[in-house]
Short mmCIF file of C-alpha atoms and ligand atoms in Angstrom, two decimals:
data_model
loop_
_atom_site.label_atom_id
_atom_site.label_comp_id
_atom_site.label_asym_id
_atom_site.label_seq_id
_atom_site.Cartn_x
_atom_site.Cartn_y
_atom_site.Cartn_z
CA MET A 1 -8.66 14.45 -27.10
CA GLU A 2 -7.89 12.18 -23.88
CA THR A 3 -5.21 13.44 -21.54
CA LEU A 4 -3.41 11.46 -19.49
CA MET A 5 -2.80 11.36 -15.55
CA ILE A 6 0.41 10.36 -14.46
CA LYS A 7 0.86 10.24 -10.44
CA VAL A 8 3.96 10.73 -9.13
CA ASP A 9 5.57 10.95 -5.57
CA LYS A 10 6.61 14.51 -5.39
CA GLU A 11 9.44 14.03 -2.71
CA ASN A 12 10.96 11.13 -5.20
CA PRO A 13 9.98 11.09 -8.22
CA SER A 14 10.68 8.29 -10.65
CA ALA A 15 12.34 9.35 -14.04
CA GLU A 16 10.73 6.48 -15.63
CA ALA A 17 6.84 7.15 -14.35
CA LEU A 18 7.71 10.46 -16.82
CA LYS A 19 8.23 9.07 -19.58
CA PRO A 20 5.67 9.46 -21.45
CA ALA A 21 5.17 13.00 -20.39
CA VAL A 22 8.53 13.96 -21.49
CA GLU A 23 7.35 12.22 -24.96
CA MET A 24 4.86 14.49 -25.42
CA ILE A 25 6.51 17.44 -24.72
CA GLN A 26 9.22 16.52 -26.58
CA LYS A 27 6.80 16.59 -29.55
CA GLY A 28 4.89 19.46 -28.78
CA GLY A 29 2.32 18.54 -27.07
CA LEU A 30 0.92 19.82 -23.57
CA VAL A 31 1.92 19.05 -20.27
CA ALA A 32 0.64 20.36 -16.85
CA PHE A 33 3.11 19.74 -14.12
CA PRO A 34 3.78 20.41 -9.91
CA THR A 35 5.68 23.63 -8.62
CA GLU A 36 6.37 25.21 -5.72
CA THR A 37 4.07 27.87 -6.97
CA VAL A 38 1.31 26.58 -8.47
CA TYR A 39 0.92 24.02 -11.31
CA GLY A 40 2.02 25.01 -14.87
CA LEU A 41 0.81 24.14 -18.31
CA GLY A 42 3.81 23.29 -19.99
CA GLY A 43 4.99 23.36 -23.78
CA ASP A 44 8.21 23.63 -25.34
CA ALA A 45 9.55 27.39 -25.18
CA GLU A 46 10.83 27.45 -28.38
CA ASN A 47 8.22 26.04 -30.50
CA PRO A 48 5.66 28.56 -31.93
CA GLU A 49 3.26 25.53 -32.84
CA ALA A 50 3.28 24.71 -28.72
CA SER A 51 3.06 28.36 -27.28
CA LYS A 52 0.11 28.70 -29.50
CA LYS A 53 -1.78 25.46 -28.25
CA ILE A 54 -1.19 26.76 -24.59
CA TYR A 55 -3.26 30.05 -25.37
CA ALA A 56 -6.36 28.21 -26.96
CA ALA A 57 -5.93 25.69 -24.14
CA LYS A 58 -6.62 28.44 -21.30
CA GLY A 59 -8.28 30.86 -23.48
CA ARG A 60 -6.06 33.61 -22.78
CA PRO A 61 -5.33 36.58 -24.65
CA SER A 62 -2.30 35.84 -27.05
CA ASP A 63 0.00 39.14 -26.05
CA ASN A 64 -0.01 37.74 -22.49
CA PRO A 65 3.67 36.40 -22.32
CA LEU A 66 4.47 32.95 -20.64
CA ILE A 67 7.43 32.11 -18.03
CA VAL A 68 9.74 30.03 -19.26
CA HIS A 69 11.11 27.14 -17.11
CA ILE A 70 14.83 26.24 -16.92
CA TRP A 71 16.64 23.73 -14.83
CA ASP A 72 20.04 24.72 -14.85
CA PHE A 73 21.82 28.22 -15.13
CA SER A 74 22.98 27.26 -18.53
CA GLN A 75 19.94 27.25 -20.13
CA LEU A 76 19.38 31.06 -19.25
CA GLU A 77 22.27 32.23 -21.01
CA GLU A 78 21.04 30.48 -24.06
CA ILE A 79 18.12 32.11 -24.47
CA VAL A 80 19.20 35.98 -23.49
CA SER A 81 21.17 38.57 -25.19
CA GLU A 82 22.85 39.22 -21.61
CA VAL A 83 22.58 38.07 -18.46
CA PRO A 84 23.22 41.66 -15.91
CA GLU A 85 24.56 41.34 -12.35
CA ALA A 86 21.63 41.77 -10.44
CA ALA A 87 20.36 38.19 -12.38
CA ARG A 88 23.47 36.31 -11.34
CA LYS A 89 23.16 37.60 -7.78
CA LEU A 90 19.59 37.12 -7.47
CA ALA A 91 19.98 33.47 -9.46
CA ASP A 92 22.39 32.37 -6.36
CA ALA A 93 20.39 33.65 -4.09
CA PHE A 94 16.87 32.19 -4.80
CA TRP A 95 17.22 29.87 -7.32
CA PRO A 96 15.81 27.31 -7.45
CA GLY A 97 12.66 28.92 -6.30
CA PRO A 98 9.54 31.25 -6.76
CA LEU A 99 11.20 34.13 -8.59
CA THR A 100 10.78 35.11 -11.89
CA MET A 101 13.46 37.39 -13.67
CA ILE A 102 13.18 39.32 -16.95
CA LEU A 103 15.72 40.29 -19.13
CA PRO A 104 16.31 40.88 -22.33
CA LYS A 105 15.73 37.70 -24.86
CA ASN A 106 17.75 36.52 -28.11
CA ASP A 107 16.17 35.07 -30.86
CA ARG A 108 15.99 31.66 -29.53
CA ILE A 109 12.57 32.19 -27.81
CA PRO A 110 10.25 33.21 -30.80
CA LEU A 111 7.74 36.03 -29.67
CA GLU A 112 4.52 33.60 -30.19
CA THR A 113 6.38 32.32 -26.51
CA THR A 114 6.71 35.94 -25.16
CA GLY A 115 3.30 37.88 -25.85
CA GLY A 116 5.29 40.05 -29.02
CA LEU A 117 7.44 41.12 -26.41
CA ASN A 118 11.97 41.71 -26.86
CA THR A 119 12.07 40.76 -23.81
CA VAL A 120 11.39 36.78 -21.59
CA ALA A 121 10.56 36.09 -18.52
CA ILE A 122 12.71 33.01 -16.94
CA ARG A 123 12.26 30.87 -13.90
CA MET A 124 14.32 27.97 -12.20
CA PRO A 125 11.20 25.99 -9.94
CA SER A 126 12.51 24.05 -7.05
CA HIS A 127 9.67 21.42 -6.97
CA PRO A 128 11.60 18.40 -7.12
CA VAL A 129 8.90 17.06 -9.96
CA ALA A 130 8.67 20.13 -12.41
CA ARG A 131 13.14 19.48 -11.98
CA LEU A 132 12.85 16.00 -13.06
CA PHE A 133 10.37 16.72 -15.56
CA LEU A 134 12.82 19.54 -17.21
CA LYS A 135 16.22 17.79 -16.66
CA GLU A 136 14.86 14.21 -18.44
CA SER A 137 12.84 16.28 -21.20
CA ASN A 138 15.71 18.42 -22.00
CA VAL A 139 13.14 21.25 -23.05
CA LYS A 140 12.50 24.80 -21.81
CA ILE A 141 9.28 24.82 -20.71
CA ALA A 142 7.07 27.65 -21.13
CA ALA A 143 4.81 27.41 -18.33
CA PRO A 144 1.14 29.73 -17.61
CA SER A 145 -0.32 28.91 -14.56
CA ALA A 146 -2.54 25.98 -15.75
CA ASN A 147 -6.01 26.91 -14.90
CA THR A 148 -8.53 28.26 -17.89
CA SER A 149 -8.25 32.20 -18.24
CA GLY A 150 -9.58 34.31 -15.49
CA ARG A 151 -10.21 31.16 -13.10
CA PRO A 152 -8.03 30.95 -9.78
CA SER A 153 -4.94 29.55 -10.47
CA PRO A 154 -4.56 26.23 -9.65
CA THR A 155 -2.93 24.24 -6.39
CA LEU A 156 -3.75 20.68 -6.66
CA ALA A 157 -3.53 18.49 -9.92
CA GLU A 158 -7.81 17.84 -9.35
CA HIS A 159 -7.78 21.99 -10.23
CA VAL A 160 -6.22 21.50 -13.33
CA ALA A 161 -8.23 18.53 -14.68
CA GLU A 162 -11.42 20.72 -13.43
CA ASP A 163 -10.71 23.53 -16.35
CA LEU A 164 -8.23 21.51 -18.56
CA SER A 165 -9.73 17.77 -19.01
CA GLY A 166 -9.66 16.93 -22.53
CA LYS A 167 -7.87 19.97 -23.82
CA ILE A 168 -4.11 18.62 -22.96
CA ASP A 169 -1.67 15.84 -23.40
CA CYS A 170 -1.30 15.21 -19.92
CA ILE A 171 -0.99 16.08 -16.43
CA ILE A 172 1.19 15.36 -13.98
CA ASP A 173 0.01 14.76 -10.67
CA GLY A 174 2.21 15.45 -7.45
CA GLY A 175 -0.22 16.26 -4.99
CA ALA A 176 -0.59 19.98 -2.96
CA VAL A 177 1.98 22.63 -4.32
CA ASP A 178 3.85 24.35 -1.11
CA ILE A 179 3.00 27.98 -1.84
CA GLY A 180 -0.09 28.23 -3.20
CA LEU A 181 0.83 31.77 -4.97
CA GLU A 182 2.16 32.50 -8.45
CA SER A 183 6.17 33.21 -8.26
CA THR A 184 7.65 37.09 -7.53
CA ILE A 185 8.07 38.72 -10.95
CA VAL A 186 11.09 41.00 -11.45
CA ASP A 187 12.11 43.01 -14.72
CA LEU A 188 15.96 43.26 -15.31
CA SER A 189 15.78 44.91 -18.40
CA GLU A 190 15.56 48.33 -16.51
CA ASP A 191 17.69 50.39 -14.65
CA VAL A 192 16.44 49.78 -10.82
CA PRO A 193 14.94 46.29 -10.66
CA THR A 194 11.10 46.49 -10.52
CA ILE A 195 8.49 44.01 -9.13
CA LEU A 196 6.36 43.17 -11.76
CA ARG A 197 4.36 40.91 -9.62
CA PRO A 198 4.54 40.35 -5.35
CA GLY A 199 4.85 36.77 -4.26
CA TYR A 200 6.88 34.49 -1.59
CA ILE A 201 9.94 36.59 -2.37
CA ASN A 202 9.61 39.99 -1.08
CA LYS A 203 10.61 43.33 -1.50
CA GLU A 204 13.09 43.33 1.43
CA MET A 205 14.24 40.09 0.15
CA LEU A 206 15.37 40.90 -3.19
CA GLU A 207 17.01 44.15 -1.52
CA LYS A 208 19.27 42.30 0.74
CA VAL A 209 20.59 40.91 -2.63
CA VAL A 210 20.52 43.95 -5.24
CA GLY A 211 20.10 47.00 -3.16
CA PRO A 212 17.09 49.49 -4.00
CA VAL A 213 14.22 47.60 -5.81
CA ARG A 214 10.65 49.33 -7.06
CA ILE A 215 7.23 47.66 -7.37
CA ASP A 216 6.22 48.73 -10.31
CA PRO A 217 3.56 51.97 -9.82
CA GLY A 218 0.21 49.63 -11.88
CA ILE A 219 0.30 47.14 -9.19
CA LEU A 220 -0.04 49.02 -6.14
CA ASP A 221 -3.67 50.30 -5.80
CA ALA A 222 -6.07 50.26 -8.50
CA ASN A 223 -7.97 52.73 -7.20
CA ALA A 224 -5.17 55.45 -6.83
CA ASN A 225 -3.25 54.77 -10.23
CA LYS A 226 -6.46 54.43 -12.86
CA ASN A 227 -4.22 55.95 -15.15
CA ILE A 228 -1.13 53.71 -14.70
CA ARG A 229 -0.68 50.20 -16.54
CA PRO A 230 1.14 47.52 -15.05
CA LYS A 231 3.84 46.78 -16.83
CA ALA A 232 3.08 42.79 -16.85
CA PRO A 233 0.00 42.38 -19.52
CA GLY A 234 -1.03 40.00 -17.01
CA MET A 235 -1.72 42.11 -14.55
CA ARG A 236 -3.99 44.31 -16.76
CA TYR A 237 -6.66 41.58 -16.51
CA LYS A 238 -9.43 41.17 -13.93
CA HIS A 239 -7.93 37.64 -12.53
CA TYR A 240 -8.86 35.24 -10.01
CA ALA A 241 -12.45 36.53 -10.43
CA PRO A 242 -14.87 33.99 -8.19
CA LYS A 243 -18.61 33.49 -9.61
CA GLY A 244 -19.68 35.64 -7.23
CA ASP A 245 -19.20 39.17 -5.46
CA LEU A 246 -16.30 39.47 -3.06
CA ALA A 247 -15.80 42.14 -0.77
CA ILE A 248 -13.18 42.83 1.12
CA VAL A 249 -13.71 44.16 5.04
CA GLU A 250 -11.38 45.64 7.12
CA GLY A 251 -10.99 47.69 10.34
CA LYS A 252 -10.29 46.76 13.62
CA PRO A 253 -10.77 42.65 14.26
CA GLU A 254 -13.61 43.78 16.63
CA ASP A 255 -15.52 45.68 13.91
CA VAL A 256 -15.20 43.42 11.30
CA ILE A 257 -16.55 40.63 12.28
CA ARG A 258 -19.57 42.67 13.45
CA GLU A 259 -19.46 44.54 10.03
CA ILE A 260 -19.47 40.96 8.41
CA ASN A 261 -22.09 39.70 10.28
CA ARG A 262 -24.63 42.36 9.82
CA ARG A 263 -23.95 42.42 5.76
CA VAL A 264 -24.31 38.17 6.00
CA GLU A 265 -27.48 38.51 8.03
CA GLU A 266 -28.78 41.03 6.03
CA ASP A 267 -27.90 39.32 2.49
CA GLN A 268 -29.08 35.84 3.67
CA GLY A 269 -32.24 37.82 4.52
CA LYS A 270 -33.22 38.71 0.88
CA GLY A 271 -33.07 34.99 0.07
CA LEU A 272 -28.76 35.11 -1.16
CA LYS A 273 -26.68 32.17 -0.34
CA VAL A 274 -23.70 33.58 1.30
CA GLY A 275 -20.08 32.57 2.63
CA VAL A 276 -17.93 34.30 4.72
CA ILE A 277 -13.63 33.20 4.31
CA ALA A 278 -12.68 33.41 7.51
CA THR A 279 -9.29 32.07 9.82
CA LYS A 280 -9.39 29.61 12.38
CA GLU A 281 -9.00 31.93 15.22
CA ASP A 282 -12.55 33.80 13.83
CA ARG A 283 -14.38 30.90 12.37
CA GLU A 284 -16.74 30.73 15.25
CA LEU A 285 -17.43 34.39 15.73
CA TYR A 286 -19.18 34.42 12.14
CA HIS A 287 -22.86 33.04 11.84
CA CYS A 288 -23.42 32.54 8.64
CA ASP A 289 -24.40 29.21 6.15
CA HIS A 290 -21.15 28.71 4.44
CA ILE A 291 -17.39 29.25 6.26
CA LEU A 292 -14.54 28.31 4.98
CA THR A 293 -11.60 28.47 6.59
CA ILE A 294 -8.42 29.68 4.94
CA GLY A 295 -5.81 29.22 7.63
CA THR A 296 -4.34 30.43 10.71
CA ARG A 297 -3.23 34.31 11.75
CA THR A 298 -0.71 32.48 12.98
CA ASP A 299 1.14 31.06 10.23
CA GLU A 300 0.71 33.80 7.17
CA TYR A 301 1.77 30.81 4.54
CA SER A 302 -1.29 29.11 5.06
CA ILE A 303 -3.60 31.83 3.80
CA ALA A 304 -1.56 31.90 0.79
CA HIS A 305 -1.32 28.45 0.81
CA ASN A 306 -5.19 28.09 0.87
CA LEU A 307 -6.87 30.95 -1.45
CA TYR A 308 -6.91 29.65 -4.44
CA ALA A 309 -8.89 26.46 -3.30
CA ILE A 310 -11.33 28.82 -1.36
CA LEU A 311 -12.11 30.64 -4.55
CA ARG A 312 -12.73 27.12 -6.68
CA GLU A 313 -14.70 25.84 -3.40
CA PHE A 314 -16.75 29.23 -3.35
CA ASP A 315 -17.73 28.56 -7.05
CA GLU A 316 -18.84 25.21 -6.66
CA LEU A 317 -21.10 26.05 -3.71
CA GLY A 318 -22.59 28.70 -5.81
CA THR A 319 -22.26 31.68 -2.86
CA GLN A 320 -23.68 34.58 -5.21
CA LYS A 321 -21.93 37.11 -1.63
CA MET A 322 -18.74 36.39 0.36
CA TYR A 323 -17.36 38.51 2.81
CA THR A 324 -13.62 38.05 4.10
CA GLU A 325 -11.04 39.69 6.16
CA SER A 326 -8.01 41.74 5.08
CA PHE A 327 -4.90 39.58 4.77
CA GLU A 328 -1.77 42.63 5.80
CA THR A 329 0.55 39.74 6.84
CA PRO A 330 4.18 40.74 7.31
CA LYS A 331 6.40 38.79 5.09
CA ILE A 332 3.27 37.29 1.84
CA GLY A 333 0.78 39.96 2.72
CA ASN A 334 1.94 42.16 -0.33
CA ALA A 335 0.97 38.48 -2.45
CA ILE A 336 -1.99 37.92 -0.75
CA MET A 337 -4.02 41.30 -0.88
CA ASN A 338 -2.46 41.76 -4.69
CA ARG A 339 -4.65 38.39 -5.65
CA LEU A 340 -7.48 38.98 -3.16
CA LEU A 341 -8.12 43.06 -4.01
CA LYS A 342 -8.15 41.19 -7.65
CA ALA A 343 -10.48 39.05 -6.75
CA ALA A 344 -12.98 41.34 -5.03
CA GLY A 345 -12.71 43.78 -8.29
CA HIS A 346 -11.39 46.23 -5.45
CA GLU A 347 -14.73 46.08 -3.33
CA VAL A 348 -12.84 47.40 -0.04
CA ILE A 349 -15.58 48.28 2.54
CA ARG A 350 -14.17 49.91 5.78
CA ALA A 351 -15.89 48.71 8.81
CA PRO A 352 -17.51 50.96 11.16
CA HIS A 353 -15.99 51.46 14.47
CA GLU A 354 -17.90 51.07 17.68
CA ASP A 355 -16.44 51.68 21.29
O1 TXA B 401 4.39 31.26 -10.23
C1 TXA B 401 4.69 31.05 -11.75
O2 TXA B 401 5.10 32.01 -11.93
C2 TXA B 401 3.94 30.23 -12.37
C3 TXA B 401 4.08 28.74 -12.43
C4 TXA B 401 3.56 27.61 -13.81
O3 TXA B 401 5.45 29.22 -12.26
N1 TXA B 401 3.41 30.58 -13.43
C5 TXA B 401 2.43 31.74 -13.51
O4 TXA B 401 2.50 31.77 -15.24
O5 TXA B 401 1.89 32.15 -13.11
P1 TXA B 401 1.20 32.73 -15.45
O6 TXA B 401 1.62 33.13 -17.57
O7 TXA B 401 0.06 32.67 -15.04
O8 TXA B 401 1.76 34.56 -15.49
C6 TXA B 401 2.76 34.79 -15.95
C7 TXA B 401 2.86 36.59 -15.92
C8 TXA B 401 1.73 37.46 -16.55
O9 TXA B 401 1.44 38.18 -15.62
C9 TXA B 401 2.51 38.29 -17.53
O10 TXA B 401 2.16 38.79 -18.15
C10 TXA B 401 4.11 38.31 -17.07
O11 TXA B 401 4.27 37.29 -16.18
N2 TXA B 401 5.15 38.18 -18.09
C11 TXA B 401 6.01 37.28 -18.62
N3 TXA B 401 6.49 37.49 -19.56
C12 TXA B 401 6.80 38.85 -19.45
C13 TXA B 401 7.84 39.95 -20.00
N4 TXA B 401 8.21 39.69 -20.88
N5 TXA B 401 7.65 41.34 -19.41
C14 TXA B 401 6.65 41.52 -18.51
N6 TXA B 401 6.04 40.48 -17.83
C15 TXA B 401 5.84 39.49 -17.94
MG1 MG B 402 -1.64 32.69 -14.32
#
């Protein structure tokens, strides 16, 4: 299959340019498109055949449900069996934007789209290209991240092409995404709103709007909670795994840098190809053949923005061992560490303290 590439102006997309993509999605085809979080791989959410094609293109297990994207609140009312007060409040506060809500579904959304569940994940993206595409096609679009299952989510159209070129009908290229990590998922199908996946919209922001919010115990600490399974099926898989072996080094900044340098020297001495993920501030302090800069400590969002592209870059470099500092930043730190811990297979090294 030939994959059509459509380039659009992110701030000012034209409906005319999107026409071929609109026709494809209406006919049951697959179209990747930019959102403010990551690129999505879209298909008609009400067409079970389209959902099956999404799973096939991504190589994704079919019990891992998709997120349904809408551009107007009335579309939510069409596909859920009830709209709780909390959903209205959260939509008022955060839609359009990087928040996904889980609600009980009705019969319009086939089980193929929800991985067999009776609930549906819904999100109204804010990206101008995503909004125009949704509006012009008048289709509710089921879209997981547009990566091959197990690879980092795509933050550029080039990443989508790397993984899915030849397997999908079209890629809409709207340049780099804004946030770079997937949306916050909040489950409203139970009594207390529960975060199933951390993202840009954090617990404090949600609590200001709906009162107490829980975090799914299954996502907190994989080691402490070996027997508790995350509720979002997608959070159970080993995701975002780079090809090499990544370890997170924690401790006082100077201890972390010393420990990473010590390990790099040891590994390079064994003939291994080694990489370090560094902030702009610390870059000069490392001694390693491959140092990639993830962002700056003065802007925590820059770290979120660059994480996935860096993991892809290491795959291309073919590094066998990688080390990174920890990024427990105040606002989006939970989301960053959730992805980073998965990428590292939860390998965390405590740097020994030296005075
Ligand atoms: O930012 C995002 O959310 C991006 C963009 C494209 O919108 N999409 C995205 O989709 O990250 P995906 O498929 O990669 O992740 C969806 C997650 C999975 O972990 C899935 O298990 C969970 O949402 N999910 C979907 N429906 C669910 C449901 N009914 N109950 C529990 N978890 C659900
Ligand atoms: Mg994904």
